[in-house]
Amino acid sequence: MKKPEVAIVGIGITKQAKSMDTNTIQICQEAVQKALDDAGMNMAEVDGIAARWPGPGGTELDPGVVDWTGIFGKPFRWVGDTYPQGIPGLLDAAAAVSFGLCNVAIVFGGQAGVLKREHLADYTQPTNEFVEPWGLFTAAHFAMVAQVYFQKFEPDRLKMSYIAAEIRNAGAQNPEAVMYEKGPYTPEDIIQSPKIAEPFHLLDLCLATEGASAFIITSTERARDCPQKPIRILGGSSEWYRQQYVNPVRYDEVKNLGKEAFQRAFKQAELGVEDIDLFELYDINTWEIVRQFETLGLCDEGGGSDFLFENGIGANGKYPTNTDGGLLSFSHTGWGGPNLKVIEAVRQLRGQASGFQVQEAKHALVTGAGSGAQYFNAAVLSV
Amino acid sequence: MTPDNPGMLTTKFWDEARNERLVRPVCGRCNTSFFSPQILCPKCQSGKWEFQKSTGKGSIYSYTIIHRPPDDDYPNPYIIIDVELEEGWRMYSRLIDCSPSEVRIGQTVKVAFQVFKGKMLPFFKVEED
């Protein structure tokens, strides 16, 4: 494997909120325009698109389904029907540019006008006939994986809660986070929040919010003429274990999900985990952060909570993690939510963080999904 | 990809459930029990499988206690379980007639059919030793 000669040259992010008085297409278009402005480009130059095709609205030919060529009034050379967005979208687009299928690819996603307050988001409740009758939802799948870990290793609940508190406190200081000024939280606050799906409490779990984000990928050669510092995509890999949220997902089968993806991503990047300055990890719940650090090999299975508590994951910690407030506090916009990890990594590496800024960060690790989803992906980004 | 007739794989499962029989697909070639029903056996990719009756006995691989029910038909809290059946297959279900403080990983359970939202469903109960 050789290092790909591709870079992220533009990012765009709209306002993020619990619910918005607009629609998915408009909010996505807004993010696209911001990314184009950031890259110093216009849509005429974009010839690749990964935004779910022909979605959002589903891939069936139902009324209301989006044809992005129709929205943007132009044809494309490359179309990625990438689900979800985030790292799979990033890597697909990087591959498309590397192979010459397109010169400039835009990856975007988000949602608006779809979430109703006080209700679980529809997309977290699959309608599968062997799932729905039991009252299962996304957090419950993850909870059943975590429960086995909790029984086996009996982690210190207060130390694990430090992780949620620290990530949420980063969001509380970030004016762009949905949960801005919500906090600060102590580990005790996390444990004292209502139980939702044991072993998880309310403050252990990610948000379901609205907003959109976009990023633009092109060759390092073209990137030299863009106004922003290019952020290189040095390596990345994915693991697809099973279809998500249908068949029972088991701790013993998915506990190391991501291990191989990490190894491949680091090998391609010619870096090791010790070179990473910034961890933008998929924090669908507190425990997934612990599992990912264990899978990275930085600590033993069962020892992640103690390890992170002792080393620190905040602004002054050894492993700055989810610096924008993460999915717990910044935002999680459904199928477009995984993009937010890439956006925050780019902002940090450029020195343009909206929340706290990690000084002189050079290499970032970004991840997507996790054990309960039965797939995982990782990428290494660099200035 | 969805099968041409999405119901064809699972109709028999629910027909049998109405008669309080728990069934699972068993491969005609390699004898593997699997769940949920899918077109090909996950072990040998044979399309020749049939539903066979399960003893309905198994153990709890994992569980979660839910404190935020989707609607008023659910008790609060309720217990979702991942059951490992005797024949080596597994499914999600709900544990009923059990106090949340008494559920444990590894507990022996047995299927217990009950109507929920107008449909006969295979719930599970703790099996006393």
Coordinates of C-alpha atoms in Angstrom, one line a residue:
Chain A
M1 CA 0.0 0.0 0.0
K2 CA 1.3 3.5 -0.8
K3 CA 0.2 6.7 0.8
P4 CA -2.7 8.2 -1.2
E5 CA -2.0 11.6 -2.8
V6 CA -5.4 13.0 -1.7
A7 CA -6.4 15.7 0.7
I8 CA -9.4 17.4 2.2
V9 CA -9.5 21.0 0.9
G10 CA -12.9 22.2 2.1
I11 CA -15.3 21.7 4.9
G12 CA -18.7 23.1 5.5
I13 CA -20.9 22.8 8.5
T14 CA -24.3 24.4 9.2
K15 CA -25.9 25.3 12.5
Q16 CA -26.6 22.1 14.5
A17 CA -29.7 22.0 16.7
K18 CA -32.2 19.6 18.3
S19 CA -34.7 20.3 15.5
M20 CA -34.7 22.8 12.6
D21 CA -37.4 24.5 10.7
T22 CA -36.1 23.6 7.3
N23 CA -35.6 20.4 5.3
T24 CA -32.8 17.9 4.6
I25 CA -32.1 19.0 1.0
Q26 CA -31.8 22.7 1.9
I27 CA -29.6 22.1 4.9
C28 CA -27.4 19.8 2.9
Q29 CA -27.1 22.3 0.1
E30 CA -26.1 25.0 2.7
A31 CA -23.3 22.7 3.9
V32 CA -22.2 22.1 0.3
Q33 CA -22.0 25.8 -0.4
K34 CA -20.0 26.4 2.7
A35 CA -17.5 23.7 1.8
L36 CA -17.2 25.1 -1.7
D37 CA -16.5 28.6 -0.3
D38 CA -13.9 27.1 2.1
A39 CA -12.2 25.3 -0.8
G40 CA -12.3 28.3 -3.1
M41 CA -14.2 26.3 -5.6
N42 CA -17.5 26.4 -7.3
M43 CA -19.8 23.5 -8.2
A44 CA -18.7 23.4 -11.8
E45 CA -15.4 21.9 -10.7
V46 CA -17.0 19.1 -8.6
D47 CA -17.4 16.0 -10.6
G48 CA -17.8 13.4 -7.9
I49 CA -20.5 13.1 -5.2
A50 CA -21.1 10.8 -2.2
A51 CA -24.3 11.8 -0.6
R52 CA -26.4 8.6 -0.9
W53 CA -27.8 8.1 -4.3
P54 CA -30.5 8.9 -5.1
G55 CA -31.2 9.7 -1.4
P56 CA -31.9 11.0 1.1
G57 CA -35.4 9.7 0.9
G58 CA -34.3 6.1 0.3
T59 CA -32.9 4.3 -2.7
E60 CA -36.3 3.2 -3.9
L61 CA -37.9 5.3 -6.6
D62 CA -40.6 6.8 -4.4
P63 CA -41.9 10.3 -4.7
G64 CA -39.7 12.8 -3.0
V65 CA -36.5 10.9 -3.8
V66 CA -33.6 13.1 -4.6
D67 CA -31.7 13.2 -7.8
W68 CA -28.6 15.2 -6.9
T69 CA -27.9 15.9 -10.6
G70 CA -31.3 17.6 -10.7
I71 CA -30.6 19.6 -7.5
F72 CA -27.3 20.8 -8.6
G73 CA -28.2 21.1 -12.3
K74 CA -25.2 19.2 -13.5
P75 CA -24.0 15.7 -14.3
F76 CA -21.2 13.9 -12.3
R77 CA -18.5 11.5 -13.3
W78 CA -18.5 9.6 -10.0
V79 CA -21.3 8.8 -7.6
G80 CA -20.9 7.0 -4.3
D81 CA -23.9 5.5 -2.7
T82 CA -22.0 5.4 0.6
Y83 CA -23.8 4.5 3.8
P84 CA -23.1 5.9 6.2
Q85 CA -21.2 9.0 5.4
G86 CA -18.1 9.9 7.4
I87 CA -15.1 7.6 6.9
P88 CA -16.7 5.2 4.4
G89 CA -17.6 8.3 2.3
L90 CA -14.1 9.8 2.8
L91 CA -12.3 6.6 1.8
D92 CA -14.6 5.9 -1.2
A93 CA -14.1 9.5 -2.4
A94 CA -10.3 9.3 -1.8
A95 CA -10.2 6.0 -3.8
A96 CA -12.3 7.6 -6.6
V97 CA -9.9 10.6 -6.9
S98 CA -6.8 8.4 -6.7
F99 CA -8.1 6.2 -9.5
G100 CA -9.0 9.1 -11.6
L101 CA -12.8 8.5 -11.6
C102 CA -13.2 12.1 -10.7
N103 CA -11.0 15.1 -9.9
V104 CA -13.0 16.7 -7.0
A105 CA -15.4 14.8 -4.8
I106 CA -17.9 16.2 -2.3
V107 CA -19.2 14.1 0.6
F108 CA -22.1 15.5 2.5
G109 CA -25.1 14.5 4.7
G110 CA -27.4 15.6 7.4
Q111 CA -31.0 16.0 8.3
A112 CA -33.5 18.7 9.1
G113 CA -37.2 19.0 9.8
V114 CA -37.5 15.2 10.6
L115 CA -37.0 14.9 14.4
K116 CA -39.9 15.4 16.6
R117 CA -39.1 16.5 20.1
E118 CA -39.6 14.0 23.0
H119 CA -39.6 11.0 20.6
L120 CA -36.9 8.5 19.8
A121 CA -35.6 9.2 16.3
D122 CA -37.4 6.9 13.8
Y123 CA -34.0 5.7 12.4
T124 CA -33.0 4.3 15.8
Q125 CA -35.9 1.9 15.9
P126 CA -35.6 -0.7 13.1
T127 CA -38.9 -2.1 11.9
N128 CA -37.5 -5.6 11.4
E129 CA -40.0 -8.3 12.5
F130 CA -37.5 -10.0 14.8
V131 CA -36.3 -6.7 16.4
E132 CA -39.2 -4.4 16.7
P133 CA -41.6 -6.5 18.9
W134 CA -39.1 -6.6 21.7
G135 CA -38.9 -2.8 22.0
L136 CA -35.3 -2.7 20.7
F137 CA -33.6 0.5 19.6
T138 CA -30.0 1.4 18.8
A139 CA -28.8 2.1 22.3
A140 CA -30.3 -1.3 23.5
H141 CA -28.1 -3.2 21.0
F142 CA -25.0 -1.5 22.3
A143 CA -26.2 -2.0 25.9
M144 CA -26.4 -5.8 25.4
V145 CA -22.8 -5.8 24.1
A146 CA -21.6 -3.6 27.0
Q147 CA -23.5 -5.6 29.6
V148 CA -21.2 -8.7 29.0
Y149 CA -18.1 -6.5 29.4
F150 CA -19.5 -4.9 32.6
Q151 CA -20.2 -8.4 34.1
K152 CA -16.8 -9.7 33.0
F153 CA -14.6 -6.8 34.1
E154 CA -16.7 -4.8 36.6
P155 CA -15.2 -1.4 35.4
D156 CA -15.1 1.5 37.8
R157 CA -18.3 3.2 36.9
L158 CA -17.1 6.6 38.2
K159 CA -13.9 6.4 36.1
M160 CA -15.9 5.4 33.0
S161 CA -18.2 8.3 33.7
Y162 CA -15.3 10.7 33.7
I163 CA -15.1 10.0 29.9
A164 CA -18.6 11.1 29.3
A165 CA -18.2 14.1 31.6
E166 CA -15.0 15.2 29.8
I167 CA -16.5 14.9 26.3
R168 CA -19.7 16.7 27.4
N169 CA -17.7 19.5 29.1
A170 CA -15.8 20.0 25.8
G171 CA -19.2 20.5 24.1
A172 CA -20.3 22.8 26.9
Q173 CA -17.5 25.2 26.0
N174 CA -18.1 25.0 22.2
P175 CA -20.4 27.7 20.9
E176 CA -21.3 25.5 17.9
A177 CA -22.3 22.5 20.0
V178 CA -26.0 21.7 20.4
M179 CA -25.3 21.3 24.1
Y180 CA -23.3 24.5 24.4
E181 CA -23.4 25.8 28.0
K182 CA -25.0 22.5 29.2
G183 CA -22.7 21.6 32.0
P184 CA -20.1 21.3 33.4
Y185 CA -20.7 17.7 34.4
T186 CA -19.0 15.6 37.0
P187 CA -18.7 11.8 36.7
E188 CA -21.3 11.7 39.5
D189 CA -23.8 13.6 37.3
I190 CA -23.5 11.0 34.6
I191 CA -24.3 8.2 37.0
Q192 CA -27.1 10.1 38.6
S193 CA -28.8 10.8 35.2
P194 CA -31.8 8.5 34.5
K195 CA -31.1 5.0 33.4
I196 CA -32.2 4.4 29.8
A197 CA -30.8 1.0 28.7
E198 CA -28.7 -0.6 31.4
P199 CA -25.8 -0.2 31.8
F200 CA -26.2 3.1 30.1
H201 CA -27.6 6.3 31.6
L202 CA -29.0 9.2 29.7
L203 CA -25.7 11.2 29.7
D204 CA -23.8 8.1 28.5
L205 CA -25.7 8.2 25.2
C206 CA -25.3 10.3 22.0
L207 CA -27.7 12.9 20.7
A208 CA -30.1 12.7 17.8
T209 CA -30.0 16.2 16.3
E210 CA -30.3 18.1 13.0
G211 CA -27.9 20.0 10.8
A212 CA -25.6 19.1 7.9
S213 CA -21.9 18.9 7.0
A214 CA -19.8 18.5 3.9
F215 CA -16.2 18.0 2.9
I216 CA -14.3 18.2 -0.4
I217 CA -11.6 15.8 -1.5
T218 CA -9.2 16.3 -4.3
S219 CA -5.6 15.5 -5.4
T220 CA -2.7 16.9 -3.3
E221 CA -1.6 18.6 -6.6
R222 CA -4.9 20.5 -6.9
A223 CA -4.9 21.1 -3.2
R224 CA -1.8 23.3 -3.4
D225 CA -3.9 26.0 -5.1
C226 CA -6.7 26.0 -2.5
P227 CA -6.8 28.7 0.1
Q228 CA -6.8 26.4 3.2
K229 CA -4.0 24.2 4.5
P230 CA -4.7 20.8 2.8
I231 CA -5.4 17.9 5.2
R232 CA -3.9 14.7 3.9
I233 CA -5.7 11.4 4.1
L234 CA -2.8 9.1 5.0
G235 CA -4.6 5.8 5.5
G236 CA -7.9 4.2 6.3
S237 CA -9.8 0.9 6.4
S238 CA -13.2 -0.6 7.3
E239 CA -14.5 -3.8 8.8
W240 CA -18.0 -5.0 7.9
Y241 CA -19.0 -7.8 10.2
R242 CA -22.8 -8.2 9.9
Q243 CA -25.9 -6.2 8.9
Q244 CA -26.6 -3.7 11.6
Y245 CA -29.3 -3.9 14.2
V246 CA -31.0 -7.2 13.0
N247 CA -29.2 -10.3 14.4
P248 CA -28.1 -10.4 18.0
V249 CA -24.7 -8.8 18.3
R250 CA -22.4 -10.3 20.8
Y251 CA -19.5 -9.0 22.8
D252 CA -17.3 -12.0 22.2
E253 CA -17.6 -11.5 18.4
V254 CA -17.3 -7.7 18.2
K255 CA -15.1 -6.8 21.1
N256 CA -12.1 -6.3 18.8
L257 CA -14.0 -4.8 15.9
G258 CA -11.7 -2.2 14.4
K259 CA -8.4 -3.9 15.4
E260 CA -7.6 -4.9 11.8
A261 CA -8.9 -1.6 10.4
F262 CA -6.6 0.3 12.8
Q263 CA -3.6 -1.9 11.8
R264 CA -4.2 -1.4 8.1
A265 CA -4.8 2.4 8.5
F266 CA -1.6 2.9 10.5
K267 CA 0.5 0.7 8.2
Q268 CA -0.7 2.7 5.2
A269 CA -0.1 6.0 7.0
E270 CA 3.4 4.7 8.1
L271 CA 2.5 5.9 11.6
G272 CA 1.7 4.3 14.9
V273 CA -0.9 5.1 17.5
E274 CA 1.8 6.8 19.5
D275 CA 2.0 9.4 16.7
I276 CA -1.7 10.4 17.1
D277 CA -2.2 13.8 18.7
L278 CA -6.0 13.9 18.4
F279 CA -8.7 11.2 18.7
E280 CA -12.0 11.9 17.1
L281 CA -13.8 8.6 18.0
Y282 CA -17.3 7.5 17.4
D283 CA -18.9 8.1 20.8
I284 CA -22.3 6.6 20.3
N285 CA -22.0 5.9 24.0
T286 CA -19.4 6.2 26.8
W287 CA -18.3 2.6 26.8
E288 CA -17.5 2.6 23.0
I289 CA -14.7 5.0 23.7
V290 CA -13.3 2.6 26.3
R291 CA -13.6 -0.3 23.8
Q292 CA -11.9 1.6 21.0
F293 CA -8.9 2.5 23.2
E294 CA -8.6 -1.1 24.2
T295 CA -8.9 -2.2 20.6
L296 CA -6.1 0.3 19.7
G297 CA -3.9 -1.7 22.0
L298 CA -3.1 1.2 24.3
C299 CA -4.5 -0.7 27.3
D300 CA -5.7 -4.2 28.1
E301 CA -9.2 -5.5 27.6
G302 CA -11.1 -4.4 30.7
G303 CA -8.6 -1.7 31.6
G304 CA -9.8 1.1 29.4
S305 CA -11.6 3.2 32.0
D306 CA -8.7 3.2 34.5
F307 CA -6.3 4.0 31.7
L308 CA -8.2 6.9 30.3
F309 CA -9.0 8.3 33.8
E310 CA -5.3 8.2 34.6
N311 CA -4.0 9.7 31.3
G312 CA -6.8 12.2 30.6
I313 CA -8.8 12.8 27.4
G314 CA -9.5 16.5 27.8
A315 CA -7.6 19.6 26.5
N316 CA -4.7 18.9 28.8
G317 CA -4.9 15.1 28.8
K318 CA -2.5 12.7 27.1
Y319 CA -5.2 11.6 24.6
P320 CA -7.4 14.6 23.6
T321 CA -10.6 12.9 22.5
N322 CA -13.8 14.3 20.8
T323 CA -12.6 17.9 21.2
D324 CA -15.8 19.4 19.8
G325 CA -18.1 17.6 22.3
G326 CA -18.6 14.6 20.1
L327 CA -21.8 12.8 19.4
L328 CA -22.6 13.2 23.1
S329 CA -22.8 16.9 23.1
F330 CA -21.8 18.5 19.7
S331 CA -24.3 16.9 17.4
H332 CA -25.3 13.6 15.7
T333 CA -27.2 14.1 12.5
G334 CA -28.3 10.6 11.6
W335 CA -26.6 9.1 8.5
G336 CA -24.7 12.3 8.0
G337 CA -23.5 12.3 11.6
P338 CA -20.3 10.4 11.0
N339 CA -19.0 13.3 8.8
L340 CA -18.7 15.4 12.0
K341 CA -15.7 13.4 13.1
V342 CA -13.9 14.4 9.9
I343 CA -15.0 18.0 10.2
E344 CA -13.6 18.4 13.7
A345 CA -10.3 16.6 12.8
V346 CA -9.8 19.0 9.9
R347 CA -10.6 22.1 12.0
Q348 CA -8.2 21.0 14.7
L349 CA -5.4 20.2 12.3
R350 CA -5.8 23.6 10.6
G351 CA -5.9 25.3 14.0
Q352 CA -9.5 26.5 13.5
A353 CA -11.4 24.7 16.3
S354 CA -14.7 26.1 17.3
G355 CA -14.3 24.7 20.8
F356 CA -11.0 24.1 22.6
Q357 CA -7.9 23.9 20.3
V358 CA -5.3 21.2 20.7
Q359 CA -2.0 22.9 20.2
E360 CA 0.1 21.9 17.2
A361 CA -1.8 18.7 16.4
K362 CA -0.3 17.0 13.4
H363 CA -2.0 13.6 13.2
A364 CA -5.6 12.8 13.9
L365 CA -7.4 9.5 14.1
V366 CA -11.1 9.4 13.1
T367 CA -13.4 6.5 13.6
G368 CA -17.0 5.5 12.7
A369 CA -19.7 3.2 14.1
G370 CA -18.8 0.5 16.6
S371 CA -19.4 -2.8 18.3
G372 CA -23.2 -2.7 18.5
A373 CA -23.5 -1.6 14.8
Q374 CA -21.4 -4.6 13.7
Y375 CA -19.2 -2.4 11.5
F376 CA -16.3 -0.1 12.1
N377 CA -14.0 2.2 10.2
A378 CA -10.9 4.3 10.8
A379 CA -8.8 6.9 9.0
V380 CA -5.6 8.8 9.8
L381 CA -5.5 12.5 8.8
S382 CA -2.5 14.7 8.8
V383 CA -1.4 18.3 8.1
Chain B
M1 CA -31.3 -6.9 -1.4
T2 CA -34.7 -8.0 -0.5
P3 CA -36.2 -11.3 -1.7
D4 CA -38.9 -11.1 -4.4
N5 CA -41.4 -12.0 -1.8
P6 CA -40.1 -10.6 1.6
G7 CA -42.7 -12.5 3.6
M8 CA -41.8 -15.9 2.2
L9 CA -38.9 -16.4 4.5
T10 CA -40.7 -15.8 7.7
T11 CA -44.4 -16.5 7.2
K12 CA -44.0 -20.0 8.6
F13 CA -42.2 -18.8 11.7
W14 CA -45.2 -16.6 12.7
D15 CA -47.8 -19.3 11.6
E16 CA -46.1 -21.8 14.0
A17 CA -45.9 -19.1 16.7
R18 CA -49.7 -18.7 16.5
N19 CA -49.8 -22.4 17.6
E20 CA -47.2 -21.7 20.3
R21 CA -44.4 -23.5 18.6
L22 CA -41.0 -22.0 18.3
V23 CA -39.2 -22.9 15.1
R24 CA -35.9 -22.0 13.5
P25 CA -34.3 -22.7 10.1
V26 CA -32.2 -25.9 9.9
C27 CA -30.0 -26.5 6.9
G28 CA -30.8 -29.7 5.0
R29 CA -27.2 -30.1 3.9
C30 CA -25.0 -29.2 6.9
N31 CA -27.6 -29.4 9.7
T32 CA -26.8 -25.9 11.0
S33 CA -29.5 -24.1 12.9
F34 CA -29.5 -20.4 12.2
F35 CA -31.6 -17.2 12.8
S36 CA -33.0 -14.9 11.6
P37 CA -34.2 -16.8 8.5
Q38 CA -32.3 -15.9 5.3
I39 CA -32.2 -17.3 1.8
L40 CA -29.0 -19.3 2.1
C41 CA -27.5 -21.2 5.0
P42 CA -24.7 -18.9 6.5
K43 CA -22.4 -21.9 6.9
C44 CA -22.6 -23.8 3.6
Q45 CA -24.7 -21.5 1.4
S46 CA -27.3 -24.2 0.7
G47 CA -30.7 -22.9 -0.2
K48 CA -32.3 -26.1 1.1
W49 CA -33.4 -25.5 4.6
E50 CA -36.6 -26.0 6.6
F51 CA -38.1 -24.8 9.8
Q52 CA -37.8 -27.3 12.6
K53 CA -39.3 -27.1 16.1
S54 CA -37.0 -25.9 18.9
T55 CA -37.2 -27.1 22.5
G56 CA -37.5 -23.4 23.4
K57 CA -34.9 -23.9 26.1
G58 CA -31.9 -21.7 26.3
S59 CA -29.8 -19.4 28.3
I60 CA -29.3 -15.6 28.5
Y61 CA -26.2 -14.5 26.7
S62 CA -26.9 -10.9 27.5
Y63 CA -29.7 -8.5 28.5
T64 CA -30.6 -4.9 29.0
I65 CA -33.2 -3.3 31.2
I66 CA -35.0 -0.6 29.4
H67 CA -36.4 2.3 31.4
R68 CA -37.8 4.3 28.5
P69 CA -40.6 2.3 26.8
P70 CA -41.5 3.1 23.2
D71 CA -45.2 3.2 24.1
D72 CA -47.6 2.4 26.9
D73 CA -48.0 -1.2 25.9
Y74 CA -44.6 -2.0 27.4
P75 CA -44.1 -2.4 31.1
N76 CA -41.6 0.0 32.7
P77 CA -39.0 -1.2 33.0
Y78 CA -38.8 -4.2 30.7
I79 CA -36.0 -6.6 30.0
I80 CA -34.7 -7.4 26.5
I81 CA -32.6 -10.6 26.2
D82 CA -30.3 -12.2 23.7
V83 CA -31.1 -15.9 24.1
E84 CA -28.8 -18.8 23.1
L85 CA -31.1 -21.7 22.3
E86 CA -30.2 -25.3 23.0
E87 CA -29.8 -26.1 19.3
G88 CA -27.1 -23.4 18.9
W89 CA -29.0 -20.5 17.4
R90 CA -30.0 -17.2 19.0
M91 CA -32.6 -14.6 18.9
Y92 CA -33.7 -11.4 20.7
S93 CA -36.7 -11.6 22.9
R94 CA -38.2 -10.2 26.1
L95 CA -37.9 -11.8 29.5
I96 CA -41.3 -11.7 31.3
D97 CA -42.4 -12.4 34.8
C98 CA -39.0 -11.6 36.2
S99 CA -37.9 -8.8 38.4
P100 CA -35.2 -6.6 36.8
S101 CA -33.0 -7.1 39.9
E102 CA -33.1 -10.9 39.4
V103 CA -32.0 -11.2 35.7
R104 CA -28.5 -12.6 35.2
I105 CA -26.3 -13.5 32.3
G106 CA -26.3 -17.3 32.0
Q107 CA -29.7 -17.9 33.5
T108 CA -31.7 -20.8 32.0
V109 CA -34.9 -19.6 30.2
K110 CA -37.8 -21.2 28.4
V111 CA -40.1 -19.9 25.7
A112 CA -43.5 -18.6 26.9
F113 CA -45.9 -17.5 24.2
Q114 CA -48.1 -14.4 24.8
V115 CA -50.1 -12.1 22.7
F116 CA -48.6 -8.6 22.4
K117 CA -50.1 -5.9 20.3
G118 CA -52.4 -8.5 18.7
K119 CA -49.6 -10.8 17.7
M120 CA -48.5 -14.1 19.3
L121 CA -44.9 -13.7 20.3
P122 CA -42.2 -16.0 21.7
F123 CA -41.3 -14.3 25.0
F124 CA -39.1 -16.1 27.6
K125 CA -39.4 -16.9 31.3
V126 CA -36.8 -17.9 33.8
E127 CA -36.7 -21.7 34.1
E128 CA -36.5 -22.8 37.7
D129 CA -33.8 -25.4 38.3

